[in-house]
Amino acid sequence: GMPLAVVAKDQEASVWNIVQWLRTECPVDASSKLYSVAISADGTRVALGYGRSVVTLVDVPRKRVIGELRLQGGPVTALAISNDAEVILTGATTGAVQLARMHPRPEKVADGFIHTASITALAAGHKGRLLASGDSHGVVSLWSPEMRLLFSIPLARVPITSLCLMGERDFALAVGSSDGTIKVLSAGSGRPVASFQVGTSAVTALAYARTKPGLAAGTADGRVAFFAAS
């Protein structure tokens, strides 16, 4: 598909077609500050997380809001959407992680309570088969599709800044931190199986390249790196 990116700041959000450099504005609630954003794999749905504990779901081609989730736990500091756009995961400043289904309308279906610090990163695996969360104290947790806790480990002494569930059946969890490190964990045991250093700036983005296969990483200082799977 066409490379797309969603960019949000304060009270503005847009989806960019990176190849054609075309921008599609998303409708935004001007009464509350934007804290987080996520885009579906096909670029047709965007989730926007607000300071007033609300998430709106936007139909990008039609430029309209098609659903709203009213949550608890403070500002929505992290969001993730599964690649089939069926599952949305939300995280808040209180450490609450909440799971919602997209269809027939956005609706919260489960809560996860294990974190004691603000949620800073989330990930949803292929078709929502696994879910992951990370917080500002460096704790990483893995959840089943029903939000049953599989493991929770203190992985880093710095905030977790990005997460990515790699694979389609046998998953691995890539974890980016604010000190520029990436650790890859076994989804079965939670044990680290690989570690990389990508400079000293925060690893702000991670993406699984299924056809390569490998892991793409982006940092706060504009660095992009690719690690081939062995």
PDB file of C-alpha atoms in Angstrom:
ATOM      1  CA  GLY A   1       0.000   0.000   0.000  1.00  0.00           C
ATOM      2  CA  MET A   2       0.863   3.671  -0.151  1.00  0.00           C
ATOM      3  CA  PRO A   3       3.175   4.872   2.684  1.00  0.00           C
ATOM      4  CA  LEU A   4       1.083   6.926   5.100  1.00  0.00           C
ATOM      5  CA  ALA A   5       1.835   8.722   8.365  1.00  0.00           C
ATOM      6  CA  VAL A   6      -0.325  10.475  10.907  1.00  0.00           C
ATOM      7  CA  VAL A   7       1.000  13.645  12.530  1.00  0.00           C
ATOM      8  CA  ALA A   8      -0.627  15.293  15.535  1.00  0.00           C
ATOM      9  CA  LYS A   9       0.211  18.226  17.773  1.00  0.00           C
ATOM     10  CA  ASP A  10      -1.860  20.026  20.429  1.00  0.00           C
ATOM     11  CA  GLN A  11      -5.158  20.467  18.538  1.00  0.00           C
ATOM     12  CA  GLU A  12      -4.254  19.455  14.984  1.00  0.00           C
ATOM     13  CA  ALA A  13      -4.007  16.051  13.296  1.00  0.00           C
ATOM     14  CA  SER A  14      -3.340  15.101   9.682  1.00  0.00           C
ATOM     15  CA  VAL A  15      -2.628  11.998   7.623  1.00  0.00           C
ATOM     16  CA  TRP A  16       0.179  12.403   5.088  1.00  0.00           C
ATOM     17  CA  ASN A  17       0.671  10.457   1.885  1.00  0.00           C
ATOM     18  CA  ILE A  18       4.479  10.419   2.041  1.00  0.00           C
ATOM     19  CA  VAL A  19       5.053   9.618  -1.648  1.00  0.00           C
ATOM     20  CA  GLN A  20       2.686  12.208  -3.131  1.00  0.00           C
ATOM     21  CA  TRP A  21       3.112  14.582  -0.172  1.00  0.00           C
ATOM     22  CA  LEU A  22      -0.636  15.037   0.189  1.00  0.00           C
ATOM     23  CA  ARG A  23      -2.226  15.968   3.499  1.00  0.00           C
ATOM     24  CA  THR A  24      -5.678  14.955   4.763  1.00  0.00           C
ATOM     25  CA  GLU A  25      -6.844  16.857   7.838  1.00  0.00           C
ATOM     26  CA  CYS A  26      -8.643  14.959  10.589  1.00  0.00           C
ATOM     27  CA  PRO A  27     -11.536  16.471  12.556  1.00  0.00           C
ATOM     28  CA  VAL A  28     -10.272  17.348  16.038  1.00  0.00           C
ATOM     29  CA  ASP A  29     -12.036  18.295  19.269  1.00  0.00           C
ATOM     30  CA  ALA A  30     -10.736  21.804  19.891  1.00  0.00           C
ATOM     31  CA  SER A  31     -11.849  21.749  23.535  1.00  0.00           C
ATOM     32  CA  SER A  32      -9.120  19.307  24.626  1.00  0.00           C
ATOM     33  CA  LYS A  33      -5.417  18.802  23.949  1.00  0.00           C
ATOM     34  CA  LEU A  34      -4.277  15.834  21.857  1.00  0.00           C
ATOM     35  CA  TYR A  35      -1.970  13.456  23.742  1.00  0.00           C
ATOM     36  CA  SER A  36      -1.694  10.422  21.443  1.00  0.00           C
ATOM     37  CA  VAL A  37      -2.486   9.111  17.977  1.00  0.00           C
ATOM     38  CA  ALA A  38      -2.542   5.827  16.041  1.00  0.00           C
ATOM     39  CA  ILE A  39      -3.298   4.874  12.436  1.00  0.00           C
ATOM     40  CA  SER A  40      -4.595   1.608  10.974  1.00  0.00           C
ATOM     41  CA  ALA A  41      -2.406  -0.362   8.559  1.00  0.00           C
ATOM     42  CA  ASP A  42      -4.464   0.677   5.517  1.00  0.00           C
ATOM     43  CA  GLY A  43      -4.555   4.318   6.588  1.00  0.00           C
ATOM     44  CA  THR A  44      -8.365   4.573   6.603  1.00  0.00           C
ATOM     45  CA  ARG A  45      -8.800   4.877  10.386  1.00  0.00           C
ATOM     46  CA  VAL A  46      -7.105   7.163  12.882  1.00  0.00           C
ATOM     47  CA  ALA A  47      -7.552   7.101  16.662  1.00  0.00           C
ATOM     48  CA  LEU A  48      -6.996  10.339  18.578  1.00  0.00           C
ATOM     49  CA  GLY A  49      -6.431  10.365  22.353  1.00  0.00           C
ATOM     50  CA  TYR A  50      -7.307  13.461  24.365  1.00  0.00           C
ATOM     51  CA  GLY A  51      -6.515  14.961  27.739  1.00  0.00           C
ATOM     52  CA  ARG A  52     -10.136  14.582  28.832  1.00  0.00           C
ATOM     53  CA  SER A  53      -9.971  10.754  28.788  1.00  0.00           C
ATOM     54  CA  VAL A  54     -11.667  10.421  25.391  1.00  0.00           C
ATOM     55  CA  VAL A  55     -10.620   8.634  22.205  1.00  0.00           C
ATOM     56  CA  THR A  56     -12.231   9.483  18.869  1.00  0.00           C
ATOM     57  CA  LEU A  57     -12.092   7.238  15.822  1.00  0.00           C
ATOM     58  CA  VAL A  58     -11.809   9.068  12.488  1.00  0.00           C
ATOM     59  CA  ASP A  59     -12.764   7.794   9.024  1.00  0.00           C
ATOM     60  CA  VAL A  60      -9.892   9.396   7.101  1.00  0.00           C
ATOM     61  CA  PRO A  61     -11.269   9.268   3.499  1.00  0.00           C
ATOM     62  CA  ARG A  62     -14.564  10.806   4.640  1.00  0.00           C
ATOM     63  CA  LYS A  63     -12.906  13.167   7.145  1.00  0.00           C
ATOM     64  CA  ARG A  64     -15.416  12.482   9.910  1.00  0.00           C
ATOM     65  CA  VAL A  65     -15.595  11.045  13.397  1.00  0.00           C
ATOM     66  CA  ILE A  66     -17.307   7.632  13.370  1.00  0.00           C
ATOM     67  CA  GLY A  67     -16.998   6.677  17.031  1.00  0.00           C
ATOM     68  CA  GLU A  68     -15.988   7.795  20.500  1.00  0.00           C
ATOM     69  CA  LEU A  69     -14.658   5.999  23.573  1.00  0.00           C
ATOM     70  CA  ARG A  70     -15.182   7.617  26.969  1.00  0.00           C
ATOM     71  CA  LEU A  71     -12.557   6.249  29.335  1.00  0.00           C
ATOM     72  CA  GLN A  72     -11.239   6.753  32.861  1.00  0.00           C
ATOM     73  CA  GLY A  73      -7.754   7.286  34.172  1.00  0.00           C
ATOM     74  CA  GLY A  74      -6.705  10.733  32.974  1.00  0.00           C
ATOM     75  CA  PRO A  75      -5.197  11.827  29.659  1.00  0.00           C
ATOM     76  CA  VAL A  76      -4.877   9.120  26.982  1.00  0.00           C
ATOM     77  CA  THR A  77      -1.089   8.990  26.644  1.00  0.00           C
ATOM     78  CA  ALA A  78      -0.748   6.035  24.237  1.00  0.00           C
ATOM     79  CA  LEU A  79      -2.762   4.265  21.515  1.00  0.00           C
ATOM     80  CA  ALA A  80      -2.391   1.252  19.231  1.00  0.00           C
ATOM     81  CA  ILE A  81      -4.578  -0.231  16.471  1.00  0.00           C
ATOM     82  CA  SER A  82      -4.311  -3.830  15.228  1.00  0.00           C
ATOM     83  CA  ASN A  83      -3.409  -4.314  11.567  1.00  0.00           C
ATOM     84  CA  ASP A  84      -6.936  -5.499  10.743  1.00  0.00           C
ATOM     85  CA  ALA A  85      -8.374  -2.365  12.439  1.00  0.00           C
ATOM     86  CA  GLU A  86     -10.566  -4.506  14.707  1.00  0.00           C
ATOM     87  CA  VAL A  87      -8.848  -3.784  18.029  1.00  0.00           C
ATOM     88  CA  ILE A  88      -7.799  -0.534  19.683  1.00  0.00           C
ATOM     89  CA  LEU A  89      -5.631  -0.393  22.803  1.00  0.00           C
ATOM     90  CA  THR A  90      -5.509   2.700  25.020  1.00  0.00           C
ATOM     91  CA  GLY A  91      -3.219   3.748  27.865  1.00  0.00           C
ATOM     92  CA  ALA A  92      -3.539   6.548  30.407  1.00  0.00           C
ATOM     93  CA  THR A  93      -1.473   8.556  32.880  1.00  0.00           C
ATOM     94  CA  THR A  94      -2.717   6.407  35.779  1.00  0.00           C
ATOM     95  CA  GLY A  95      -1.216   3.258  34.232  1.00  0.00           C
ATOM     96  CA  ALA A  96      -4.580   1.851  33.109  1.00  0.00           C
ATOM     97  CA  VAL A  97      -4.611  -0.122  29.848  1.00  0.00           C
ATOM     98  CA  GLN A  98      -7.976  -0.614  28.162  1.00  0.00           C
ATOM     99  CA  LEU A  99      -9.036  -2.769  25.211  1.00  0.00           C
ATOM    100  CA  ALA A 100     -11.822  -1.805  22.807  1.00  0.00           C
ATOM    101  CA  ARG A 101     -13.340  -3.419  19.729  1.00  0.00           C
ATOM    102  CA  MET A 102     -13.913  -1.270  16.650  1.00  0.00           C
ATOM    103  CA  HIS A 103     -17.016  -2.949  15.240  1.00  0.00           C
ATOM    104  CA  PRO A 104     -19.927  -2.573  15.021  1.00  0.00           C
ATOM    105  CA  ARG A 105     -18.985   0.541  16.994  1.00  0.00           C
ATOM    106  CA  PRO A 106     -16.024   1.406  19.249  1.00  0.00           C
ATOM    107  CA  GLU A 107     -16.718  -0.184  22.637  1.00  0.00           C
ATOM    108  CA  LYS A 108     -14.489  -0.913  25.639  1.00  0.00           C
ATOM    109  CA  VAL A 109     -14.408  -4.639  26.405  1.00  0.00           C
ATOM    110  CA  ALA A 110     -11.635  -5.149  28.984  1.00  0.00           C
ATOM    111  CA  ASP A 111      -9.233  -3.426  31.397  1.00  0.00           C
ATOM    112  CA  GLY A 112      -5.677  -4.222  32.394  1.00  0.00           C
ATOM    113  CA  PHE A 113      -4.281  -3.024  35.707  1.00  0.00           C
ATOM    114  CA  ILE A 114      -0.622  -3.798  36.440  1.00  0.00           C
ATOM    115  CA  HIS A 115       1.274  -0.578  35.691  1.00  0.00           C
ATOM    116  CA  THR A 116       1.799   2.014  38.432  1.00  0.00           C
ATOM    117  CA  ALA A 117       3.162   4.723  36.112  1.00  0.00           C
ATOM    118  CA  SER A 118       1.947   6.566  33.016  1.00  0.00           C
ATOM    119  CA  ILE A 119       1.597   4.397  29.905  1.00  0.00           C
ATOM    120  CA  THR A 120       4.095   5.604  27.299  1.00  0.00           C
ATOM    121  CA  ALA A 121       3.875   2.937  24.569  1.00  0.00           C
ATOM    122  CA  LEU A 122       1.447   0.281  23.303  1.00  0.00           C
ATOM    123  CA  ALA A 123       1.403  -2.357  20.564  1.00  0.00           C
ATOM    124  CA  ALA A 124      -1.186  -4.691  19.062  1.00  0.00           C
ATOM    125  CA  GLY A 125       0.005  -7.840  17.305  1.00  0.00           C
ATOM    126  CA  HIS A 126      -1.269  -9.389  14.080  1.00  0.00           C
ATOM    127  CA  LYS A 127      -5.081  -9.412  14.261  1.00  0.00           C
ATOM    128  CA  GLY A 128      -4.857  -8.442  17.948  1.00  0.00           C
ATOM    129  CA  ARG A 129      -3.527 -11.884  18.945  1.00  0.00           C
ATOM    130  CA  LEU A 130      -1.163 -10.325  21.484  1.00  0.00           C
ATOM    131  CA  LEU A 131      -1.084  -6.903  23.142  1.00  0.00           C
ATOM    132  CA  ALA A 132       1.777  -5.054  24.826  1.00  0.00           C
ATOM    133  CA  SER A 133       2.204  -2.021  27.070  1.00  0.00           C
ATOM    134  CA  GLY A 134       5.134  -0.052  28.480  1.00  0.00           C
ATOM    135  CA  ASP A 135       5.362   2.737  31.041  1.00  0.00           C
ATOM    136  CA  SER A 136       7.489   5.666  32.157  1.00  0.00           C
ATOM    137  CA  HIS A 137       9.217   3.529  34.824  1.00  0.00           C
ATOM    138  CA  GLY A 138      10.566   1.046  32.251  1.00  0.00           C
ATOM    139  CA  VAL A 139       8.064  -1.748  32.913  1.00  0.00           C
ATOM    140  CA  VAL A 140       6.857  -3.841  29.955  1.00  0.00           C
ATOM    141  CA  SER A 141       3.753  -6.065  30.027  1.00  0.00           C
ATOM    142  CA  LEU A 142       2.324  -8.594  27.579  1.00  0.00           C
ATOM    143  CA  TRP A 143      -1.404  -9.379  27.426  1.00  0.00           C
ATOM    144  CA  SER A 144      -3.605 -11.997  25.792  1.00  0.00           C
ATOM    145  CA  PRO A 145      -6.354 -10.897  23.358  1.00  0.00           C
ATOM    146  CA  GLU A 146      -8.750 -10.944  26.349  1.00  0.00           C
ATOM    147  CA  MET A 147      -6.376  -8.753  28.448  1.00  0.00           C
ATOM    148  CA  ARG A 148      -5.151 -11.608  30.628  1.00  0.00           C
ATOM    149  CA  LEU A 149      -1.665 -10.729  31.886  1.00  0.00           C
ATOM    150  CA  LEU A 150       1.021 -13.020  30.422  1.00  0.00           C
ATOM    151  CA  PHE A 151       4.033 -11.302  31.978  1.00  0.00           C
ATOM    152  CA  SER A 152       5.153  -7.954  33.373  1.00  0.00           C
ATOM    153  CA  ILE A 153       8.852  -7.190  33.820  1.00  0.00           C
ATOM    154  CA  PRO A 154      10.983  -4.178  34.865  1.00  0.00           C
ATOM    155  CA  LEU A 155      13.020  -4.074  31.653  1.00  0.00           C
ATOM    156  CA  ALA A 156      14.694  -0.663  31.794  1.00  0.00           C
ATOM    157  CA  ARG A 157      15.594   2.131  34.201  1.00  0.00           C
ATOM    158  CA  VAL A 158      14.301   4.693  31.717  1.00  0.00           C
ATOM    159  CA  PRO A 159      10.884   5.231  30.072  1.00  0.00           C
ATOM    160  CA  ILE A 160       9.689   2.817  27.389  1.00  0.00           C
ATOM    161  CA  THR A 161       9.145   4.928  24.264  1.00  0.00           C
ATOM    162  CA  SER A 162       8.025   2.414  21.601  1.00  0.00           C
ATOM    163  CA  LEU A 163       6.825  -1.171  21.217  1.00  0.00           C
ATOM    164  CA  CYS A 164       6.360  -3.535  18.283  1.00  0.00           C
ATOM    165  CA  LEU A 165       5.031  -7.094  18.183  1.00  0.00           C
ATOM    166  CA  MET A 166       6.865  -8.897  15.402  1.00  0.00           C
ATOM    167  CA  GLY A 167       5.581 -11.981  13.606  1.00  0.00           C
ATOM    168  CA  GLU A 168       2.175 -13.442  12.793  1.00  0.00           C
ATOM    169  CA  ARG A 169       2.125 -16.673  14.843  1.00  0.00           C
ATOM    170  CA  ASP A 170       5.387 -16.918  16.810  1.00  0.00           C
ATOM    171  CA  PHE A 171       5.715 -13.427  18.235  1.00  0.00           C
ATOM    172  CA  ALA A 172       8.680 -11.469  19.530  1.00  0.00           C
ATOM    173  CA  LEU A 173       8.331  -8.116  21.299  1.00  0.00           C
ATOM    174  CA  ALA A 174      10.681  -5.276  20.342  1.00  0.00           C
ATOM    175  CA  VAL A 175      11.025  -2.589  23.017  1.00  0.00           C
ATOM    176  CA  GLY A 176      12.489   0.873  22.392  1.00  0.00           C
ATOM    177  CA  SER A 177      13.684   3.032  25.299  1.00  0.00           C
ATOM    178  CA  SER A 178      14.467   6.703  25.853  1.00  0.00           C
ATOM    179  CA  ASP A 179      18.228   5.957  26.028  1.00  0.00           C
ATOM    180  CA  GLY A 180      18.400   4.724  22.422  1.00  0.00           C
ATOM    181  CA  THR A 181      18.348   0.994  23.139  1.00  0.00           C
ATOM    182  CA  ILE A 182      16.136  -1.677  21.566  1.00  0.00           C
ATOM    183  CA  LYS A 183      15.610  -4.992  23.298  1.00  0.00           C
ATOM    184  CA  VAL A 184      13.834  -7.942  21.681  1.00  0.00           C
ATOM    185  CA  LEU A 185      11.962 -10.242  24.056  1.00  0.00           C
ATOM    186  CA  SER A 186      10.566 -13.724  23.568  1.00  0.00           C
ATOM    187  CA  ALA A 187       6.790 -13.402  23.734  1.00  0.00           C
ATOM    188  CA  GLY A 188       6.662 -16.833  25.324  1.00  0.00           C
ATOM    189  CA  SER A 189       8.991 -16.219  28.255  1.00  0.00           C
ATOM    190  CA  GLY A 190       9.657 -12.487  28.393  1.00  0.00           C
ATOM    191  CA  ARG A 191      13.404 -13.160  28.242  1.00  0.00           C
ATOM    192  CA  PRO A 192      15.631 -10.850  26.143  1.00  0.00           C
ATOM    193  CA  VAL A 193      16.918 -12.558  22.980  1.00  0.00           C
ATOM    194  CA  ALA A 194      18.630  -9.584  21.299  1.00  0.00           C
ATOM    195  CA  SER A 195      19.705  -6.018  22.023  1.00  0.00           C
ATOM    196  CA  PHE A 196      20.663  -3.076  19.789  1.00  0.00           C
ATOM    197  CA  GLN A 197      21.886   0.468  20.346  1.00  0.00           C
ATOM    198  CA  VAL A 198      20.547   3.159  18.007  1.00  0.00           C
ATOM    199  CA  GLY A 199      22.455   6.227  19.180  1.00  0.00           C
ATOM    200  CA  THR A 200      21.563   7.988  22.427  1.00  0.00           C
ATOM    201  CA  SER A 201      18.183   9.568  21.575  1.00  0.00           C
ATOM    202  CA  ALA A 202      14.837   7.957  22.386  1.00  0.00           C
ATOM    203  CA  VAL A 203      13.629   5.214  20.046  1.00  0.00           C
ATOM    204  CA  THR A 204      10.275   6.779  19.198  1.00  0.00           C
ATOM    205  CA  ALA A 205       9.059   4.385  16.483  1.00  0.00           C
ATOM    206  CA  LEU A 206       9.347   0.666  15.727  1.00  0.00           C
ATOM    207  CA  ALA A 207       7.806  -1.235  12.809  1.00  0.00           C
ATOM    208  CA  TYR A 208       7.928  -4.872  11.734  1.00  0.00           C
ATOM    209  CA  ALA A 209       8.861  -5.405   8.086  1.00  0.00           C
ATOM    210  CA  ARG A 210       7.100  -8.681   7.280  1.00  0.00           C
ATOM    211  CA  THR A 211       8.442  -9.143   3.754  1.00  0.00           C
ATOM    212  CA  LYS A 212      12.119  -8.466   4.549  1.00  0.00           C
ATOM    213  CA  PRO A 213      11.820  -9.656   7.410  1.00  0.00           C
ATOM    214  CA  GLY A 214      13.242  -7.310  10.003  1.00  0.00           C
ATOM    215  CA  LEU A 215      12.691  -4.343  12.299  1.00  0.00           C
ATOM    216  CA  ALA A 216      12.714  -0.652  11.349  1.00  0.00           C
ATOM    217  CA  ALA A 217      13.453   1.919  14.054  1.00  0.00           C
ATOM    218  CA  GLY A 218      13.219   5.694  14.236  1.00  0.00           C
ATOM    219  CA  THR A 219      14.696   7.998  16.880  1.00  0.00           C
ATOM    220  CA  ALA A 220      13.892  11.403  18.338  1.00  0.00           C
ATOM    221  CA  ASP A 221      16.895  12.960  16.585  1.00  0.00           C
ATOM    222  CA  GLY A 222      15.731  11.802  13.130  1.00  0.00           C
ATOM    223  CA  ARG A 223      17.815   8.653  12.765  1.00  0.00           C
ATOM    224  CA  VAL A 224      16.314   5.630  10.930  1.00  0.00           C
ATOM    225  CA  ALA A 225      17.779   2.134  11.174  1.00  0.00           C
ATOM    226  CA  PHE A 226      16.845  -1.329   9.903  1.00  0.00           C
ATOM    227  CA  PHE A 227      17.771  -4.593  11.564  1.00  0.00           C
ATOM    228  CA  ALA A 228      17.426  -7.746   9.474  1.00  0.00           C
ATOM    229  CA  ALA A 229      16.017 -10.817  11.182  1.00  0.00           C
ATOM    230  CA  SER A 230      18.494 -13.658  11.478  1.00  0.00           C
TER     231      SER A 230
END
